[in-house]
PDB file of C-alpha atoms in Angstrom:
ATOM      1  CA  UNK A  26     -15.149-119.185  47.873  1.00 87.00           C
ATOM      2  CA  UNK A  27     -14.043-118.188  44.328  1.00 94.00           C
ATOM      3  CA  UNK A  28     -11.838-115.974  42.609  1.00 97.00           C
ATOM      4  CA  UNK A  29     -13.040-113.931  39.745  1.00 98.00           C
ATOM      5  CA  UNK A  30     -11.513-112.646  36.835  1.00 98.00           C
ATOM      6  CA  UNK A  31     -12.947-109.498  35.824  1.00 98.00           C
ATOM      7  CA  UNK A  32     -11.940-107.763  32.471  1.00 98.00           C
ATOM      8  CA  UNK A  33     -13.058-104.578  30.861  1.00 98.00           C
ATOM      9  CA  UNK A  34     -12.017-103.987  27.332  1.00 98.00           C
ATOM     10  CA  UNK A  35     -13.974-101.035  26.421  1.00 97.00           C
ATOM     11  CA  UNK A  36     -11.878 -97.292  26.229  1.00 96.00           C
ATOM     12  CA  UNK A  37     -14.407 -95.534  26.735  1.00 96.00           C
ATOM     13  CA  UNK A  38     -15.528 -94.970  30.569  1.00 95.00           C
ATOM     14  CA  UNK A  39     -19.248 -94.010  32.338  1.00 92.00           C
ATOM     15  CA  UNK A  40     -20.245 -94.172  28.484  1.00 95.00           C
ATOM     16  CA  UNK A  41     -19.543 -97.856  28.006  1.00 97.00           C
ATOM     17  CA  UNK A  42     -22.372-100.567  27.846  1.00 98.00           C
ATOM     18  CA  UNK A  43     -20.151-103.443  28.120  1.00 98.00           C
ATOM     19  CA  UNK A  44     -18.529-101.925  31.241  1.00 98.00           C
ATOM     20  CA  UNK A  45     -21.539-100.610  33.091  1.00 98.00           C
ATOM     21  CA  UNK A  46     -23.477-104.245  32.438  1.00 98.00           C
ATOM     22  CA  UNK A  47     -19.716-106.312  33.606  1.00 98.00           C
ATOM     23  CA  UNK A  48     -19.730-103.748  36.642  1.00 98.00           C
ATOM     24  CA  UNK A  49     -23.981-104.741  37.529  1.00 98.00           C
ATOM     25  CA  UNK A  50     -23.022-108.358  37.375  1.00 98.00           C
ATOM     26  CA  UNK A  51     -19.987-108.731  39.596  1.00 98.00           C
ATOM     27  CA  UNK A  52     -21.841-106.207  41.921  1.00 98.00           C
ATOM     28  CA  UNK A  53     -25.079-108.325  42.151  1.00 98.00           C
ATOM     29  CA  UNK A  54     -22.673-111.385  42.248  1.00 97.00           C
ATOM     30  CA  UNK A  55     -20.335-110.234  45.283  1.00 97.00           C
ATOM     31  CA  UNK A  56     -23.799-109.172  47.201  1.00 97.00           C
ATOM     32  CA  UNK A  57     -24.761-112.555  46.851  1.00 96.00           C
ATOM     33  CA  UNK A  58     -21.507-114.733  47.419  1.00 96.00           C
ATOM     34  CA  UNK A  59     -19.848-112.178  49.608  1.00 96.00           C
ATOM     35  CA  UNK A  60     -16.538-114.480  50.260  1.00 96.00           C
ATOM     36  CA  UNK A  61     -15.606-114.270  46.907  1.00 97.00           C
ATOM     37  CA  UNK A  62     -12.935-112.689  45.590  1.00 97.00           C
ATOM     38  CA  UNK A  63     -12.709-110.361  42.395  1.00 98.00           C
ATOM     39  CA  UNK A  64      -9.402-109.923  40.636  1.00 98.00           C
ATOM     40  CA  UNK A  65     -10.239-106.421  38.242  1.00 98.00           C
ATOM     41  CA  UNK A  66      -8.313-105.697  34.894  1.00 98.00           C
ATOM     42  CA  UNK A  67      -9.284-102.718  32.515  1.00 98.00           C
ATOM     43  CA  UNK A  68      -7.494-103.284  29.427  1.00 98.00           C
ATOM     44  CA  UNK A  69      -9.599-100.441  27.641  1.00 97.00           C
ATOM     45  CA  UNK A  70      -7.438 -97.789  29.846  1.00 98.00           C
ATOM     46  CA  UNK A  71      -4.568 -99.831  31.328  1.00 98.00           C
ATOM     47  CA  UNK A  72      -3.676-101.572  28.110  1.00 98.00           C
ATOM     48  CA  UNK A  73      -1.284-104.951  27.720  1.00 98.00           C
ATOM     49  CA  UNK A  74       1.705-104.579  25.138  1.00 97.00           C
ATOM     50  CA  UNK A  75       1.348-106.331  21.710  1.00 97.00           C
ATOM     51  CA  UNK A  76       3.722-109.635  21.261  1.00 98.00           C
ATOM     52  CA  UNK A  77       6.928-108.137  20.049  1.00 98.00           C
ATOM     53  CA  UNK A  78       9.855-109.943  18.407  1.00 98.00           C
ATOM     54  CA  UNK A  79      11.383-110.413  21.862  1.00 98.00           C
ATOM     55  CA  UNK A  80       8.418-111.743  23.980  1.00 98.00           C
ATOM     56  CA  UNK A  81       8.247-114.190  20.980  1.00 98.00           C
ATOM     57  CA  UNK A  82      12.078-115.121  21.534  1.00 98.00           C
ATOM     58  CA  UNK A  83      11.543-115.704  25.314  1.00 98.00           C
ATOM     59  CA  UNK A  84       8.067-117.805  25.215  1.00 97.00           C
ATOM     60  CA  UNK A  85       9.972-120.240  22.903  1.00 95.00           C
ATOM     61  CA  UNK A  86      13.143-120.343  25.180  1.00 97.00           C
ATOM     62  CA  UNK A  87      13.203-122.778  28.350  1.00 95.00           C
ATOM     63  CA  UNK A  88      12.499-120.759  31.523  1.00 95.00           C
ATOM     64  CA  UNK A  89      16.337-121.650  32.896  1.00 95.00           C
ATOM     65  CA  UNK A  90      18.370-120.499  29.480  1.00 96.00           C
ATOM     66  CA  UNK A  91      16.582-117.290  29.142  1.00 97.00           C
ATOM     67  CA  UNK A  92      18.852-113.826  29.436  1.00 97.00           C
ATOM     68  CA  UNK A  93      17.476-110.907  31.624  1.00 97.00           C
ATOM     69  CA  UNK A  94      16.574-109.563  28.863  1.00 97.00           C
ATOM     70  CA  UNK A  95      14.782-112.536  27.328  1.00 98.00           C
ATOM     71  CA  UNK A  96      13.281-112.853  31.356  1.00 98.00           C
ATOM     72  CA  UNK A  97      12.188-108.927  31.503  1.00 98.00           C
ATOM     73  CA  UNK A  98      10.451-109.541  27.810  1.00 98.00           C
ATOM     74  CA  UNK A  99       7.833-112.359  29.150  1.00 98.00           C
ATOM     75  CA  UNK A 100       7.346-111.266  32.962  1.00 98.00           C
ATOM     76  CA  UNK A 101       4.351-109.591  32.113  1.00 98.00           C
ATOM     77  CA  UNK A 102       3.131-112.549  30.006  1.00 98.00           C
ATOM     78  CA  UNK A 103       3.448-114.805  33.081  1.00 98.00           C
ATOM     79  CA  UNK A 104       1.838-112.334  35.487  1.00 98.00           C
ATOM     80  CA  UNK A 105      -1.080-112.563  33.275  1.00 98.00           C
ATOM     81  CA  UNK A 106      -1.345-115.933  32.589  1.00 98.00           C
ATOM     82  CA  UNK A 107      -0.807-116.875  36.453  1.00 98.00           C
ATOM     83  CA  UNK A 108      -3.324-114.337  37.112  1.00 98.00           C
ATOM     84  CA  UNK A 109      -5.783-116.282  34.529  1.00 98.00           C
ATOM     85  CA  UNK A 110      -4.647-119.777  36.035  1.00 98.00           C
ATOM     86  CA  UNK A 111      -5.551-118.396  39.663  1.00 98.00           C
ATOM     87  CA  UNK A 112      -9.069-117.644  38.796  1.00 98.00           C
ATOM     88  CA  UNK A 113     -12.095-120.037  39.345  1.00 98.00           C
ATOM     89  CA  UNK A 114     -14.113-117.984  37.194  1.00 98.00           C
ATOM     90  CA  UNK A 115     -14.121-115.080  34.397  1.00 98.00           C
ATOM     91  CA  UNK A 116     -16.198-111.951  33.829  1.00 98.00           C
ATOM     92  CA  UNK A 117     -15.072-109.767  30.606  1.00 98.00           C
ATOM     93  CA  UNK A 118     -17.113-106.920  28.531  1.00 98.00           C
ATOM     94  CA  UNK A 119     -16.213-106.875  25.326  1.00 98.00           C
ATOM     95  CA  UNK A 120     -17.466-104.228  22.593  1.00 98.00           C
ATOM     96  CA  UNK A 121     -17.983-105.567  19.316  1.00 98.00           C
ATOM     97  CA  UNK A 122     -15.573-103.630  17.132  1.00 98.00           C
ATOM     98  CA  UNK A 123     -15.433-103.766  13.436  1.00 97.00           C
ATOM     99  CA  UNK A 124     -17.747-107.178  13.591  1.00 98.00           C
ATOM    100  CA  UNK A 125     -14.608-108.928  16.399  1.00 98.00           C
ATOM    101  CA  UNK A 126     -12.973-108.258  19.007  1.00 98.00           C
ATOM    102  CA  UNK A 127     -11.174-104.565  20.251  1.00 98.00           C
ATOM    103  CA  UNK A 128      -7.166-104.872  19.592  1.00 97.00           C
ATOM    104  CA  UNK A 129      -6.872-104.181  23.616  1.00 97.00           C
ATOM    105  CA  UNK A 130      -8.614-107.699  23.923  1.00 98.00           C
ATOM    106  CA  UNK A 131      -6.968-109.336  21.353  1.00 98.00           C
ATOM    107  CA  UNK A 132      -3.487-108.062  22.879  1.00 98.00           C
ATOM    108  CA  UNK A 133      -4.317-109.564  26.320  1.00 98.00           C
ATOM    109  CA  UNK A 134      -5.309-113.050  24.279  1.00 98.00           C
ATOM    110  CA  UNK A 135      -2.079-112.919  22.983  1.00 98.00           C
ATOM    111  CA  UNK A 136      -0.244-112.536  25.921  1.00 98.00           C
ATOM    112  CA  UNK A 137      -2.001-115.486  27.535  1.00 98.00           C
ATOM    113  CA  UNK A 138      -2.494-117.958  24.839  1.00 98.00           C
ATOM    114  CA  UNK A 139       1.131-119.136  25.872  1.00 98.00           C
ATOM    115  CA  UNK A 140       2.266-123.195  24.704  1.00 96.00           C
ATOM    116  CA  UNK A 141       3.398-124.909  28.065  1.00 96.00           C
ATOM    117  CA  UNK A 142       1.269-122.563  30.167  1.00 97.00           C
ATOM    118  CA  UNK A 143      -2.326-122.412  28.575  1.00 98.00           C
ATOM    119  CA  UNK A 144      -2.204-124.941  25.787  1.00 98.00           C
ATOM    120  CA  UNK A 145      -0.201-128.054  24.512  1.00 97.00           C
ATOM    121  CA  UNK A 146       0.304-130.146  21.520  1.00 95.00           C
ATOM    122  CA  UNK A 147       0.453-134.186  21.565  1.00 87.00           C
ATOM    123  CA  UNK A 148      -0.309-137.145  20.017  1.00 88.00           C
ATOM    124  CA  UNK A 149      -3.658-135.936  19.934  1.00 88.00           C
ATOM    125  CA  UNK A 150      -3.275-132.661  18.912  1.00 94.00           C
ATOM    126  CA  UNK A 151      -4.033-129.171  20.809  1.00 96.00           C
ATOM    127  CA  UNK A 152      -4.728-129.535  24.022  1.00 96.00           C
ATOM    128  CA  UNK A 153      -5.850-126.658  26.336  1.00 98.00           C
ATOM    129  CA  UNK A 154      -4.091-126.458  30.160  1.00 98.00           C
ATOM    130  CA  UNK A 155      -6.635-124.339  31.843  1.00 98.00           C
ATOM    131  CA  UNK A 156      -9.257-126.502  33.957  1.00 97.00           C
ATOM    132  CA  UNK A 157     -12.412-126.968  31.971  1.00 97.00           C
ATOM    133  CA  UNK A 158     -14.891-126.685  34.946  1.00 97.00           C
ATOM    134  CA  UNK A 159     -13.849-123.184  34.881  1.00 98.00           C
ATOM    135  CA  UNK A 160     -16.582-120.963  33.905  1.00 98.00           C
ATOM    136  CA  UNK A 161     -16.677-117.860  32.154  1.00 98.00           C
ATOM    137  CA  UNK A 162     -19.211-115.141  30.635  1.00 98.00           C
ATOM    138  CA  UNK A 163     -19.034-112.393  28.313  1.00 98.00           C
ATOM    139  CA  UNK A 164     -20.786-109.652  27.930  1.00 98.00           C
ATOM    140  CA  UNK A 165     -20.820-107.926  25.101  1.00 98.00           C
ATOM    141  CA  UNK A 166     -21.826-104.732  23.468  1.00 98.00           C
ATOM    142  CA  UNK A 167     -22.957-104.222  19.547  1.00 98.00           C
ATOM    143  CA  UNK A 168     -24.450-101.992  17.665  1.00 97.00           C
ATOM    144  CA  UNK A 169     -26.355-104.617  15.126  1.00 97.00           C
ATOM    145  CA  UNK A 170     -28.034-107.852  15.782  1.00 97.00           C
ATOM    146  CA  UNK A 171     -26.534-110.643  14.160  1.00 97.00           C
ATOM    147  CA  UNK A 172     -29.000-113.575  14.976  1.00 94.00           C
ATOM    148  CA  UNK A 173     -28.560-117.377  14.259  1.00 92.00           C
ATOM    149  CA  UNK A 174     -29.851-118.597  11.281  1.00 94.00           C
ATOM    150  CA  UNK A 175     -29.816-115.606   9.281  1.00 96.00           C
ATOM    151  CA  UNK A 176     -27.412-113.776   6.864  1.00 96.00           C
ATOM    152  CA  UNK A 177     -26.045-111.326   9.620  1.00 96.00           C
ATOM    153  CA  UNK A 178     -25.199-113.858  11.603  1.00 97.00           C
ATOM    154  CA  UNK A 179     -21.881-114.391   9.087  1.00 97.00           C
ATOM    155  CA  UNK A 180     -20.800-111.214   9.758  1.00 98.00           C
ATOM    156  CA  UNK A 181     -20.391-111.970  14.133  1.00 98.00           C
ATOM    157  CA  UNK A 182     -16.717-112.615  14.024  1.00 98.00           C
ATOM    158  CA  UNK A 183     -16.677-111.706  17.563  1.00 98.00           C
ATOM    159  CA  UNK A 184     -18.625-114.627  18.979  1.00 98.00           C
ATOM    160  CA  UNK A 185     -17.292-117.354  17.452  1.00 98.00           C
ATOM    161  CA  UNK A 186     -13.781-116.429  17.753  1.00 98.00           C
ATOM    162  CA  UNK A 187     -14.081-116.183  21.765  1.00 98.00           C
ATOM    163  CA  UNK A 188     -15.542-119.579  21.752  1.00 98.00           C
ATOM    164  CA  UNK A 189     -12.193-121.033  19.785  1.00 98.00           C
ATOM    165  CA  UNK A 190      -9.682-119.118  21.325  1.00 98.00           C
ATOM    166  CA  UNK A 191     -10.840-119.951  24.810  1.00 98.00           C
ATOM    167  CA  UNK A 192     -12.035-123.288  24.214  1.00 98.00           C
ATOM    168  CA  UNK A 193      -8.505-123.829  22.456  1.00 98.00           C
ATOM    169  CA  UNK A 194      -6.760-123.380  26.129  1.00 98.00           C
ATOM    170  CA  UNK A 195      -9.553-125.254  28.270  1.00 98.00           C
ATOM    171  CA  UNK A 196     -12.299-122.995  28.802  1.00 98.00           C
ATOM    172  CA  UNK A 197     -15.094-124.405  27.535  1.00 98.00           C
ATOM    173  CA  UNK A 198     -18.466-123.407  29.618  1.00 98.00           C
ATOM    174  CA  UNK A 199     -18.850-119.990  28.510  1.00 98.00           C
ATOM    175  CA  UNK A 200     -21.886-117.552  28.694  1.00 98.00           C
ATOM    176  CA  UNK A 201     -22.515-114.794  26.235  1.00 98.00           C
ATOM    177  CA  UNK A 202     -25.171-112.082  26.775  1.00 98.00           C
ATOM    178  CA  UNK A 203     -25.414-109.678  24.123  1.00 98.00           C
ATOM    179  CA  UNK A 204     -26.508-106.019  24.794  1.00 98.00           C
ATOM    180  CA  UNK A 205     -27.241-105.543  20.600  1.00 98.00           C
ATOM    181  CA  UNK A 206     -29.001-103.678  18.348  1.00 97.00           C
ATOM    182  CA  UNK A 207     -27.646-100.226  20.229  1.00 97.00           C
ATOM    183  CA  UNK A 208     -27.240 -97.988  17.001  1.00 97.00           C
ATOM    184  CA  UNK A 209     -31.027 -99.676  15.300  1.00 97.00           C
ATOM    185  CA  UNK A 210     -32.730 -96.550  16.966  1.00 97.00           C
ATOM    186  CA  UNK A 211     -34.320 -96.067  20.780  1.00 97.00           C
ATOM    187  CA  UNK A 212     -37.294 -98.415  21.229  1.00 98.00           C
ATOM    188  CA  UNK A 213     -34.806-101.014  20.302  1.00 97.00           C
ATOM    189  CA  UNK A 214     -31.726 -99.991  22.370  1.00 97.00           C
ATOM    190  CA  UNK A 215     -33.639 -99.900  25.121  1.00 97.00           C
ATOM    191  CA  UNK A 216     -35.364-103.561  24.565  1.00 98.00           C
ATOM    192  CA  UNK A 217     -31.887-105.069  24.167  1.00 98.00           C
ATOM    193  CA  UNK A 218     -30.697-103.366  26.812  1.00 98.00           C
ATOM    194  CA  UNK A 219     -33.778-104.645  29.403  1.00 98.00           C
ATOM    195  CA  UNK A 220     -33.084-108.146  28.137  1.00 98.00           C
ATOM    196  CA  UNK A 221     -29.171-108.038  28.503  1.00 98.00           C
ATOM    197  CA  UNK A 222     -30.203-106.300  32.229  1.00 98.00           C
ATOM    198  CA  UNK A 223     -33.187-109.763  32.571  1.00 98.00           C
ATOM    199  CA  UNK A 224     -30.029-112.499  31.651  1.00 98.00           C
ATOM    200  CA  UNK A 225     -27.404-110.740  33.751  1.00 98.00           C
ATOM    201  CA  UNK A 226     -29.753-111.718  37.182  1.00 97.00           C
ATOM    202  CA  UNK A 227     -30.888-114.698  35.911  1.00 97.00           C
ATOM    203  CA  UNK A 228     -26.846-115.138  35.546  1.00 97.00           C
ATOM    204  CA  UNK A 229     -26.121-114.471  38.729  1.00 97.00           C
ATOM    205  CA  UNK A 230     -28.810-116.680  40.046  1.00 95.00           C
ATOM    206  CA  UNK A 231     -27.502-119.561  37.949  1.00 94.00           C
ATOM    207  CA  UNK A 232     -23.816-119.507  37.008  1.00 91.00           C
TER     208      UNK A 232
END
C-alpha cells in the first residue's frame, strides 16, 4: 500500500483543468490500487502562509532553544513537511501562471523546502533528504504550448523550475503531463485536452 500526496493549486473550482484532470487520476488510481491511501491538500482555497520574518527566525533556531513563539511560527512548516516525508508518492495540478508557478504553490514550496528536514549541505554540496524512489507527477494546465526545441520553449518557467526545486530536496522521478494550448482556440483545446486525458491512464497503468 501507498500513501499519496495530492495537491491542488488552482483557485478556481468545477472550472479548473488542472483540478478536474488531478481529481480523474487519483480516482482511476484508487479504483485500481484500492489499499492506498490519499492524503488531499487544496492550496488554491485553503492557502499556506508566506515565510515571514519569524518562521525564518525559528527554521534557523535548534528545535530545543526555540521560544513558544519561535515554536508556534514553524508548527505549520513541520506539519507540512512531515506530511510530505509520510508520502510514498505525489499528485499536484498546477496552472501555469504568468509563464511559472501560482504564488499558492510557491508558498507551500517554501514552507517545505526546510535545511535539516528536506535538504542539506556537505562536503559535497546540496543534498536533498526526501527518498529519491519517491515518485511524483504534475499535471499542469496552460494556455500556450511551449514545446522543446523551439523559441517558446524559453518562456516555460514553470517546468523547469519544478524539476530543480524538487530534485533539489530528493525527488527526482517526476512526471509532467501538460493539458496546453487551452486559450489557441477550440479544435485545439480539445486535442490537448484528449491527449492530457490518453497520458493520465496510461499513467495510472504505469507509474
Amino acid at each position: 500500500m501507498a500513501n499519496i500526496l495530492h495537491i491542488d493549486s488552482s483557485p478556481r473550482g468545477d472550472r479548473s483543468i488542472s483540478r478536474s484532470l488531478s481529481y480523474e487520476f487519483v480516482t482511476s488510481w484508487k479504483d485500481t490500487h484500492p489499499g492506498d491511501t490519499v492524503t488531499y491538500r487544496d492550496l488554491g482555497h485553503n492557502p499556506v502562509p508566506h515565510v515571514d520574518e519569524s518562521w525564518i527566525a525559528a527554521a534557523f533556531t535548534p528545535p530545543d532553544v526555540r521560544t513558544p513563539e519561535l515554536t508556534e511560527a514553524i508548527k505549520l512548516s513541520d506539519s507540512l513537511v512531515d506530511e510530505l516525508l509520510a508520502a510514498d508518492r505525489y499528485v499536484f495540478g498546477v496552472p501555469m501562471y504568468n509563464l511559472n508557478i501560482p504564488s499558492t504553490f510557491k508558498a507551500y514550496i517554501d514552507q517545505i523546502v526546510r535545511a535539516g528536514r528536506t535538504f542539506t549541505v556537505g562536503e559535497n554540496g546540496y543534498q536533498g533528504l526526501v527518498d529519491s524512489s519517491k515518485k511524483a507527477l504534475i499535471i499542469t494546465s496552460r494556455g500556450g504550448t511551449f514545446p522543446a526545441g523551439t523559441p517558446a520553449a524559453a518562456y516555460d518557467l514553470q517546468e523547469p523550475y519544478l524539476r530543480t526545486i524538487l530534485g533539489f530536496i530528493g525527488i527526482i522521478d517526476v512526471t509532467f503531463i501538460h493539458a496546453d494550448s487551452l486559450n489557441l482556440g477550440d479544435t485545439a483545446r480539445e486535442k490537448s485536452l484528449a491527449a492530457a486525458k490518453s497520458a493520465i491512464a496510461q499513467a495510472v497503468a504505469n507509474w
